[in-house]
Short mmCIF file of C-alpha atoms and ligand atoms in Angstrom, two decimals:
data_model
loop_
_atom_site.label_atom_id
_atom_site.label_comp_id
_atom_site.label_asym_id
_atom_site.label_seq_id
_atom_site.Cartn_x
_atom_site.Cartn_y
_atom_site.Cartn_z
CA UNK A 1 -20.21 -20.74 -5.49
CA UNK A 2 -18.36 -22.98 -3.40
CA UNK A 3 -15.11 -25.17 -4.42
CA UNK A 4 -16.69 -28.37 -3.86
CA UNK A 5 -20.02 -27.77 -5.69
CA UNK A 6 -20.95 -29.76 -8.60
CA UNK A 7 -19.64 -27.98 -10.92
CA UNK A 8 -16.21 -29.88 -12.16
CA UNK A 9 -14.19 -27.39 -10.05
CA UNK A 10 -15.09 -24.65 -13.10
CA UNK A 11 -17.14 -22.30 -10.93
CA UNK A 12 -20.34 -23.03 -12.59
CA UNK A 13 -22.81 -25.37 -14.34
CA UNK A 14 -22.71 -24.93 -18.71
CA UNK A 15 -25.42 -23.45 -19.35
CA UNK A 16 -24.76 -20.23 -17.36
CA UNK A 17 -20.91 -20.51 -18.19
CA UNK A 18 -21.59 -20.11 -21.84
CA UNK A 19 -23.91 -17.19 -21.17
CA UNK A 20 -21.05 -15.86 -18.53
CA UNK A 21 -18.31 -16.26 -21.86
CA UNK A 22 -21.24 -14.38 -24.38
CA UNK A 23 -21.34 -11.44 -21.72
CA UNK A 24 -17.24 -11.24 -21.09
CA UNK A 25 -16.78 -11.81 -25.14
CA UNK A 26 -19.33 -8.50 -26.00
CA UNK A 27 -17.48 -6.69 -22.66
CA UNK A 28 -14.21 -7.36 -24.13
CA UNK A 29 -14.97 -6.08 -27.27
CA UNK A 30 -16.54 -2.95 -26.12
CA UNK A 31 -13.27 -2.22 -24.61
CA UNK A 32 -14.40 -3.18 -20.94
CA UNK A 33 -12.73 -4.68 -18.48
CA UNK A 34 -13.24 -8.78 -17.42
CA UNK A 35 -11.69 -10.70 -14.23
CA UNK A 36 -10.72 -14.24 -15.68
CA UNK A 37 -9.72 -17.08 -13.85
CA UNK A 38 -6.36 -18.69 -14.60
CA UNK A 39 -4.75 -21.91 -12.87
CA UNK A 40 -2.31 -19.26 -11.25
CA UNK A 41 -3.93 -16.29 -10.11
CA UNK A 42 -7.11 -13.97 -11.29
CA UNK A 43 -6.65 -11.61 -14.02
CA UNK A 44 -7.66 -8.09 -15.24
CA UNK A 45 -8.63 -8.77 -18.91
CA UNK A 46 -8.79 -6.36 -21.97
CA UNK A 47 -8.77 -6.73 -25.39
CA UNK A 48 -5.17 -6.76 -26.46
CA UNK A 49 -5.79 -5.12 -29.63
CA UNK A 50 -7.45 -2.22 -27.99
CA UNK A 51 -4.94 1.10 -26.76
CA UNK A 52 -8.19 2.76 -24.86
CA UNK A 53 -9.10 -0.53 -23.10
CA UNK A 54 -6.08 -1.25 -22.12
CA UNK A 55 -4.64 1.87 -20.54
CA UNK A 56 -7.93 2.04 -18.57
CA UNK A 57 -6.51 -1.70 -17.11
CA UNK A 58 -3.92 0.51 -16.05
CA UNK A 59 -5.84 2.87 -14.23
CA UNK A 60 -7.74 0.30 -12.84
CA UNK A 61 -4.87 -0.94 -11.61
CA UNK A 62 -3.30 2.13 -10.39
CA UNK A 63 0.00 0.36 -12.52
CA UNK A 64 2.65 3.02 -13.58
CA UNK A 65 2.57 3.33 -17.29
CA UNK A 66 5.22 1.63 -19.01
CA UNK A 67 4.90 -1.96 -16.93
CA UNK A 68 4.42 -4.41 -19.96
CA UNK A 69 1.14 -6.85 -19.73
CA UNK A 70 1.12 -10.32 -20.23
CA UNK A 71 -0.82 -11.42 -23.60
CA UNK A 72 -3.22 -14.17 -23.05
CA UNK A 73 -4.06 -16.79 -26.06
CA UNK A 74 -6.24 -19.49 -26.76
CA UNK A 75 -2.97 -21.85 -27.98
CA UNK A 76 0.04 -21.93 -30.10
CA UNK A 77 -1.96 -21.43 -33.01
CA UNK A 78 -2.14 -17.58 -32.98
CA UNK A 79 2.06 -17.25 -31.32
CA UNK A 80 2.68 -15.61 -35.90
CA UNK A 81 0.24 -12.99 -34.87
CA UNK A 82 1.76 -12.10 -31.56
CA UNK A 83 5.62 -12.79 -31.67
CA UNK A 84 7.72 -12.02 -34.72
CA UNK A 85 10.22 -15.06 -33.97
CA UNK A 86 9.87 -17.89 -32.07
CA UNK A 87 13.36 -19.75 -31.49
CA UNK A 88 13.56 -23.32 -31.07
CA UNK A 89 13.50 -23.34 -27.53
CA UNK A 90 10.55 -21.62 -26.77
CA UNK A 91 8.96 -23.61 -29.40
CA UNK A 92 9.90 -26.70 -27.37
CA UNK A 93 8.51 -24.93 -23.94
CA UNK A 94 5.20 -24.03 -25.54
CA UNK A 95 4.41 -27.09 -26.70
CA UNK A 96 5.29 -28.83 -23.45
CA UNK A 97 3.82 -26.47 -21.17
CA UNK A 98 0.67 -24.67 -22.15
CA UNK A 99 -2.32 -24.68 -22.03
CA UNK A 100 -0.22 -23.76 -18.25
CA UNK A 101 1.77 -21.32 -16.48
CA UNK A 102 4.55 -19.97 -18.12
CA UNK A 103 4.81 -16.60 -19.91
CA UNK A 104 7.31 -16.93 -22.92
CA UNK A 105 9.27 -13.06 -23.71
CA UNK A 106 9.26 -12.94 -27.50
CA UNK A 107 10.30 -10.70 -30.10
CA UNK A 108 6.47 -9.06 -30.38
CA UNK A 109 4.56 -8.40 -34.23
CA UNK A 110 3.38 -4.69 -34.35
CA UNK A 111 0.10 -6.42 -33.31
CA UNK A 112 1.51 -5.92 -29.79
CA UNK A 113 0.85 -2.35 -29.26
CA UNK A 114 3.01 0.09 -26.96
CA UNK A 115 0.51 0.02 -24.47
CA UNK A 116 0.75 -3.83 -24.03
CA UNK A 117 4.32 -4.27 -24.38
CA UNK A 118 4.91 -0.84 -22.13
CA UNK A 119 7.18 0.01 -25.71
CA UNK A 120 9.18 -3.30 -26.07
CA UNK A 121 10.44 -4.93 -28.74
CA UNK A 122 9.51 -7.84 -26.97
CA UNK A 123 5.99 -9.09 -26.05
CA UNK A 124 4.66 -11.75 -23.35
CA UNK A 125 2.87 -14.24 -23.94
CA UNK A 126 0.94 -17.37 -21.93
CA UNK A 127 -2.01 -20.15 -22.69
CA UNK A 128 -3.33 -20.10 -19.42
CA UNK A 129 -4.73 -23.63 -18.06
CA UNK A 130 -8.58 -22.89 -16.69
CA UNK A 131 -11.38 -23.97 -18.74
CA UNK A 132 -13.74 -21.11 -18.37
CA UNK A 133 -11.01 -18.34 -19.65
CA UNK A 134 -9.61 -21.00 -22.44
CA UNK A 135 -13.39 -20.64 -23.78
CA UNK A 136 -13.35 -17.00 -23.38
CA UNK A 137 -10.40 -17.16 -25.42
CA UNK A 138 -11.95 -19.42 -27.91
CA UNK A 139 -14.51 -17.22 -28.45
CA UNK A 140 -13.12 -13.76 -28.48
CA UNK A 141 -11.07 -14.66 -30.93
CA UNK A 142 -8.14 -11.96 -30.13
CA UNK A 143 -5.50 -11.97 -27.35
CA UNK A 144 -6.17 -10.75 -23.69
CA UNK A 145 -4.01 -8.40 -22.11
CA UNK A 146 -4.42 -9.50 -18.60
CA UNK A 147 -2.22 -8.75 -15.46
CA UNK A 148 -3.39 -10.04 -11.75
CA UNK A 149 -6.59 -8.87 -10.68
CA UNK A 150 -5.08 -6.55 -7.78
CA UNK A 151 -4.58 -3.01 -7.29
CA UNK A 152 -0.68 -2.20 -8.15
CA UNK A 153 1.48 -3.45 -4.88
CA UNK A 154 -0.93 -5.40 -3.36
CA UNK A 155 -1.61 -9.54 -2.91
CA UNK A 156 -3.08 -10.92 -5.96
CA UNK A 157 -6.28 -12.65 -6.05
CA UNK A 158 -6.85 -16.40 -6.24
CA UNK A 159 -10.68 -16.49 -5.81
CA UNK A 160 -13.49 -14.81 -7.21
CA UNK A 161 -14.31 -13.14 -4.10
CA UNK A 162 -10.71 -11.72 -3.73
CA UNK A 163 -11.13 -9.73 -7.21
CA UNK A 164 -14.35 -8.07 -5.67
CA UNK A 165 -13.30 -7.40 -2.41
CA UNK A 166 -10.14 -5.50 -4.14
CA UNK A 167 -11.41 -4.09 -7.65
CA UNK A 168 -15.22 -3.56 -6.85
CA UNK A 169 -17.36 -1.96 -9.53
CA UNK A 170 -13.80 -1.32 -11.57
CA UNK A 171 -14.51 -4.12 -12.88
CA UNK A 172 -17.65 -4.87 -15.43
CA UNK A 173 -17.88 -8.74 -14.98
CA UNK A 174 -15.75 -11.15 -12.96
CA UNK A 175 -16.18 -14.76 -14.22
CA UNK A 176 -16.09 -17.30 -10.77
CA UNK A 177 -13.59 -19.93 -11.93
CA UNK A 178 -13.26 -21.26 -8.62
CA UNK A 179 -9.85 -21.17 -6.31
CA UNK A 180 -6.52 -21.00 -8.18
CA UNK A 181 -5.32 -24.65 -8.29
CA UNK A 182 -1.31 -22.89 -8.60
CA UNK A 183 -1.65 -20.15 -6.66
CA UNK A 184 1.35 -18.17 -7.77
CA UNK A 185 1.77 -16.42 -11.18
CA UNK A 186 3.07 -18.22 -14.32
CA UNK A 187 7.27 -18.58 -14.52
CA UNK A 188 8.17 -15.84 -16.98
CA UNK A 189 10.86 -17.16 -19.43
CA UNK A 190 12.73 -14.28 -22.14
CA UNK A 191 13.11 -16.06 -25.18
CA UNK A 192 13.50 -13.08 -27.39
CA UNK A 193 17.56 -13.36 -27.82
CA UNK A 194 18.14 -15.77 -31.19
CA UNK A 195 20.69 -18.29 -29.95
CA UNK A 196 20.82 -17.14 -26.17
CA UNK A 197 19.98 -19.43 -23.14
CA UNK A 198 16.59 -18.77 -22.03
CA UNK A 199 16.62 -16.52 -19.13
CA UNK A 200 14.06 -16.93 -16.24
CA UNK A 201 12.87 -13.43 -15.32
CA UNK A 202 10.15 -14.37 -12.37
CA UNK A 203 9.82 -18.20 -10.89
CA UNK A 204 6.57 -19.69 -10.66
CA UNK A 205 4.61 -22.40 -11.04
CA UNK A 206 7.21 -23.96 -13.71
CA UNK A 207 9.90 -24.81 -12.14
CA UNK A 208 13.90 -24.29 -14.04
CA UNK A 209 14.37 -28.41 -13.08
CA UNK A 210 11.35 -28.64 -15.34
CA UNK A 211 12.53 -26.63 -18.23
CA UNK A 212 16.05 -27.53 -18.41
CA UNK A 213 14.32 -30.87 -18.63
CA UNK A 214 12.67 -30.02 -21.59
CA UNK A 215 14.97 -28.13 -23.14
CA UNK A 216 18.22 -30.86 -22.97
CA UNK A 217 20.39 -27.89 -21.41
CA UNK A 218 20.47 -25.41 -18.45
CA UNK A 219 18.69 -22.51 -18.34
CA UNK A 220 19.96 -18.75 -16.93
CA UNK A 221 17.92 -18.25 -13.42
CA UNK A 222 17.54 -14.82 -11.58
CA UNK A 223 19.91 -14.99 -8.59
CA UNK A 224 18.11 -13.92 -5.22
CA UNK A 225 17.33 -10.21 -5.36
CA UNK A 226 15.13 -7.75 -7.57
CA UNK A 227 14.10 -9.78 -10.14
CA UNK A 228 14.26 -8.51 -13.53
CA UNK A 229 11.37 -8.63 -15.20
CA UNK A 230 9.89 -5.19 -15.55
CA UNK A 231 7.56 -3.41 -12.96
CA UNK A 232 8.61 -7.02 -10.11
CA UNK A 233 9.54 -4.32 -7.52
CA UNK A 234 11.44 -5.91 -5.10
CA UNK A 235 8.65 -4.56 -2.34
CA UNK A 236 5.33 -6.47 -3.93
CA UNK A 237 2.63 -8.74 -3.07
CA UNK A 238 2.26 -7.06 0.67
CA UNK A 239 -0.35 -7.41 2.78
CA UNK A 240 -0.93 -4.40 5.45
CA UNK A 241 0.39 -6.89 7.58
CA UNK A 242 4.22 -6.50 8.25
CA UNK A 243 5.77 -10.31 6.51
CA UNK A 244 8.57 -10.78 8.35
CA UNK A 245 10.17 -14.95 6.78
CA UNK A 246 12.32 -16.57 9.27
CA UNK A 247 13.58 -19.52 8.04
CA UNK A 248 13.99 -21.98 11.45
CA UNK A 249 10.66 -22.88 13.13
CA UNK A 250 12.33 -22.24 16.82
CA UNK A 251 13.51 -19.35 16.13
CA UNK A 252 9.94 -18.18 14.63
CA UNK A 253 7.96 -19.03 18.33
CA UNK A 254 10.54 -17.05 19.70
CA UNK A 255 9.99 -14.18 17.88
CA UNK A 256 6.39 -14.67 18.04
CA UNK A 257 6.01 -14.84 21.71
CA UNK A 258 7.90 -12.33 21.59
CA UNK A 259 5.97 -9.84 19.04
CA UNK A 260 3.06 -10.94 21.23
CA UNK A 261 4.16 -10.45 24.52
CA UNK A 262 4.92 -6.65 23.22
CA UNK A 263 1.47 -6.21 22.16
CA UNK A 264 1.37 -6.32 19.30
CA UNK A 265 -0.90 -8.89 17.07
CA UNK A 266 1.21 -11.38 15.65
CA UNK A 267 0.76 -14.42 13.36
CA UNK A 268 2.86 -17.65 12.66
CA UNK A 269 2.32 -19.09 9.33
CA UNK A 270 3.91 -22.28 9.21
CA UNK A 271 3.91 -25.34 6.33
CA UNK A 272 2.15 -27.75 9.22
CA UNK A 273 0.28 -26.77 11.98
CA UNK A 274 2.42 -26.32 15.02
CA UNK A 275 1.29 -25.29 18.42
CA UNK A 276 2.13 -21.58 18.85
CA UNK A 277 2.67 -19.43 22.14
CA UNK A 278 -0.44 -18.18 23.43
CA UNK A 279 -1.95 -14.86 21.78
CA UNK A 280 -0.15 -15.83 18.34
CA UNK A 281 -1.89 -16.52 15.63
CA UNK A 282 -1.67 -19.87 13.56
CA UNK A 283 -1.67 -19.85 9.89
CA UNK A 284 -1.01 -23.19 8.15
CA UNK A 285 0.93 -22.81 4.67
CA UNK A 286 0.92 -26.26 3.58
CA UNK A 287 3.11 -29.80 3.67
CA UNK A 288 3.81 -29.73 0.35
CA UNK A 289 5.45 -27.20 -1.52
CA UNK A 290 2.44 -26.71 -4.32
CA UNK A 291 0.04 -27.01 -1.07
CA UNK A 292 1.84 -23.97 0.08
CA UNK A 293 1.88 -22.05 -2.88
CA UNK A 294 -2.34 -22.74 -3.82
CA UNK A 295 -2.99 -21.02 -0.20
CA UNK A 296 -0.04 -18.61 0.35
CA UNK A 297 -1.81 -15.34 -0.95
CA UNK A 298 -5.01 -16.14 0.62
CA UNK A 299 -3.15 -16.63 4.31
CA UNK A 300 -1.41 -12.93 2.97
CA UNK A 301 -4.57 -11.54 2.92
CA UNK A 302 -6.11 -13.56 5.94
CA UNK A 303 -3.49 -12.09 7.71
CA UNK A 304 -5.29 -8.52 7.05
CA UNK A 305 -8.67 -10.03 8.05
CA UNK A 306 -7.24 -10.82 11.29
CA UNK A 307 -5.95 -7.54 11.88
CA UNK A 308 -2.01 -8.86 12.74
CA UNK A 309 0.17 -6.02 13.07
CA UNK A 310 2.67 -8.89 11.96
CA UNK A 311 2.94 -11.95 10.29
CA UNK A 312 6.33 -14.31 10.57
CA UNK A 313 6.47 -16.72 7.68
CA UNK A 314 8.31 -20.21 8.09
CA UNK A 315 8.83 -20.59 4.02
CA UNK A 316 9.05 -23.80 2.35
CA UNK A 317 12.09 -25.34 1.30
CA UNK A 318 13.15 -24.32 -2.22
CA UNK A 319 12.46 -26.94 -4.17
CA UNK A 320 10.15 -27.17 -7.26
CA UNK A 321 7.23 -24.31 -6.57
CA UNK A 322 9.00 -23.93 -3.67
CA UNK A 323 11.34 -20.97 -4.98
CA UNK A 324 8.18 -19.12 -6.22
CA UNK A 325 6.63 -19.51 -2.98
CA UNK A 326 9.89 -17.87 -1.14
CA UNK A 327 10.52 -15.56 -3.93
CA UNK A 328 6.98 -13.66 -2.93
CA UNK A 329 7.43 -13.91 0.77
CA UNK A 330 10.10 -12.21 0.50
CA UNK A 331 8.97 -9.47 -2.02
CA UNK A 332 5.97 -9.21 1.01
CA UNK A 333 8.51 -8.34 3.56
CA UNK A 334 10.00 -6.05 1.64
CA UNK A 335 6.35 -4.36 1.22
CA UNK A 336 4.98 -4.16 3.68
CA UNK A 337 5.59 -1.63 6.69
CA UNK A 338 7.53 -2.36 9.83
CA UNK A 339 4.43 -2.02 12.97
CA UNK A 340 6.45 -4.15 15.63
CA UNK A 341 7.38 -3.24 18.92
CA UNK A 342 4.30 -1.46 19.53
CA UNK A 343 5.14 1.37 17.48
O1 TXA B 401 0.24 -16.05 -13.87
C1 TXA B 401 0.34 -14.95 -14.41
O2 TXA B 401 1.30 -14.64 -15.13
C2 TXA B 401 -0.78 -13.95 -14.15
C3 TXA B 401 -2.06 -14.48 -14.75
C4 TXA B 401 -3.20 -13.48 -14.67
O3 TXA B 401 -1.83 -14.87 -16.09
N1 TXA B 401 -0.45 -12.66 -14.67
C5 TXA B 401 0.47 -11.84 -14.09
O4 TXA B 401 0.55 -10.58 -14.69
O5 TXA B 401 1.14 -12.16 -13.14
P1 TXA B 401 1.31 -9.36 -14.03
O6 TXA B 401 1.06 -8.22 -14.98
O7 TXA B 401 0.89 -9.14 -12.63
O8 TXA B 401 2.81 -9.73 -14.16
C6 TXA B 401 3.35 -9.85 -15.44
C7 TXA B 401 4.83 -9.74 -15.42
C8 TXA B 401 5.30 -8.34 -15.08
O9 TXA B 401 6.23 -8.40 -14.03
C9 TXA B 401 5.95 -7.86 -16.35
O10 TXA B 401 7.08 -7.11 -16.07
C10 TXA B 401 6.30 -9.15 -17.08
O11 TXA B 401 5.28 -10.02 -16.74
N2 TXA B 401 6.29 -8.94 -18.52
C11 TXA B 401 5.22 -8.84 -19.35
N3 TXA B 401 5.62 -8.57 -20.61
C12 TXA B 401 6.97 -8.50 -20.58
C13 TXA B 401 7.98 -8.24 -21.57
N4 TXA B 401 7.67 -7.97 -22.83
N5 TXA B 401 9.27 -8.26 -21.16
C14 TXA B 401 9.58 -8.54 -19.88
N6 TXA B 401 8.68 -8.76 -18.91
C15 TXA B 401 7.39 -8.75 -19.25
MG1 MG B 402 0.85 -8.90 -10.57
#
């Protein structure tokens, strides 16, 4: 189904959606596996409380053991069964932020097995905002393990059609949600230190202004670099595609033209459209900073359909989403493999 159809933006009319949830609930409980939509990106469901399910996400996946998986729940409601503690200020996020797309770190409950928290003391957890998976939630019951929908490495999926294209029959039922409003994963926020400032492990679609906001007081941020949240290699998100961000839109055409006057096939994705030397390739981002972010991994993997040997990336600026946007563009460039000068 189409974005656009008459469906509220959900991916589907009731009827079958409630059908859709009775399938992924009995799936999920016979340990398979379940492609959700989320307001950030798709994810690889499992039941949370299940070891065997679970590690086969990881095969799935072809994720190293010992990454830790995000814990998805319906609300606040079940946080006891899940997290051990819950300090004040991640109390305060919760409740301002979710259903939406921040993971809180928390002390975890022996509830969160090894194989969820990759053998932590500390366990992830997020409400995500899409009404089809906050049913599914509703109606399992239990907690989700669920990390992006995409083989370990590569761009993660914002549509439906991305999960096939990149899991196949790995997956026993992918519920169409529709495109990712966000676009980016959920900010990821470790909470688990009693009377420590929150530190933000991986930006996203929360942004630290936002936070601090809430919280009355500033916030510890991941300087520029590997980021530290477990298993965010600093060379992620890559299309075949070699990303290379420049940030000043002259200097981009030049290199370009330049890439394309070598031969090789090169693409310019820019926030607006801009008129590109001939034999490039234009990609538009989007004006906006959240614009940017909703299409950025589908113009990653665009960039793949084309066939571009390379893609230069104008970012946005870093402001609000903005950061998450630049933080995975440049995670991309450092993934991807170098194919210019006709090499
Ligand atoms: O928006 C999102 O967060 C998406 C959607 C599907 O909810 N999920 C997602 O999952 O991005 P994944 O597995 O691709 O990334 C989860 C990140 C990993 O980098 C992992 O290291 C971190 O969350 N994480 C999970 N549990 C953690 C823990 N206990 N301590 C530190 N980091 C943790
Ligand atoms: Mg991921």
């Amino acid at each position: 189904m189409m974005p656009g159809d008459s469906d509220g933006g959900v991916g589907m009319p009731e009827d079958d959606a409630e059908s859709e949830i009775n399938r992924a609930v009995r799936i999920l409980r016979d340990g398979g596996l379940v492609a959700i939509p989320t307001e950030t990106v798709y994810g690889l469901a499992a039941d949370a409380s299940n070891p065997v399910a679970v590690r086969r996400l990881y095969e799935v996946k072809g994720r190293p053991p010992g990454h830790p998986v995000i814990v998805h729940i319906a609300g606040v409601q079940p946080l006891p069964r899940w997290a051990a503690r819950v300090p004040e200020d991640a109390r305060r996020l919760a409740e301002a932020f979710w259903p939406g797309p921040l993971t809180l770190i928390l002390p975890r409950t022996l509830a969160a097995v090894d194989e969820v928290t990759g053998g932590r003391e500390t366990v992830g957890l997020r409400v995500p905002d899409h009404p089809l998976t906050l049913a599914l939630l509703r109606a399992f019951g239990g907690g989700v393990a669920a990390p992006s929908a995409n083989r370990f490495g590569r761009v993660s999926p914002t549509s439906a059609e991305d999960v096939r294209a990149d899991l196949g029959d790995d997956v026993d039922l992918v519920l169409d949600g529709g495109p990712c409003g966000v676009g980016v994963e959920s900010t990821i926020v470790d909470c688990s230190e009693d009377g420590e400032t929150p530190v933000i492990l991986r930006p996203g679609g929360i942004t630290a202004e936002q936070i601090e906001a809430v919280l009355g007081h500033p916030v510890r941020r991941t300087p520029d670099g590997p980021s530290r949240a477990p298993g965010m290699l600093p060379a992620h998100y890559a299309p075949h595609a070699q990303v290379v961000v420049v940030e000043d839109l002259d200097a981009a055409l030049a290199l370009a033209a330049k890439q394309a006057q070598a031969g090789d096939r090169a693409g310019l994705l820019t926030p607006r459209a801009v008129a590109v030397p001939p034999g490039v390739m234009a990609l538009v981002g989007g004006d906006s900073p959240e614009a940017y972010a909703a299409t950025l991994y589908d113009r990653l993997r665009a960039a793949d359909r084309l066939g571009l040997d390379v893609l230069i990336a104008v970012p946005p600026p870093a402001e609000g989403v903005g950061v998450a946007v630049r933080d995975r563009l440049a995670r991309a460039a450092a993934g991807s493999e170098p194919k210019g000068g006709g090499s």
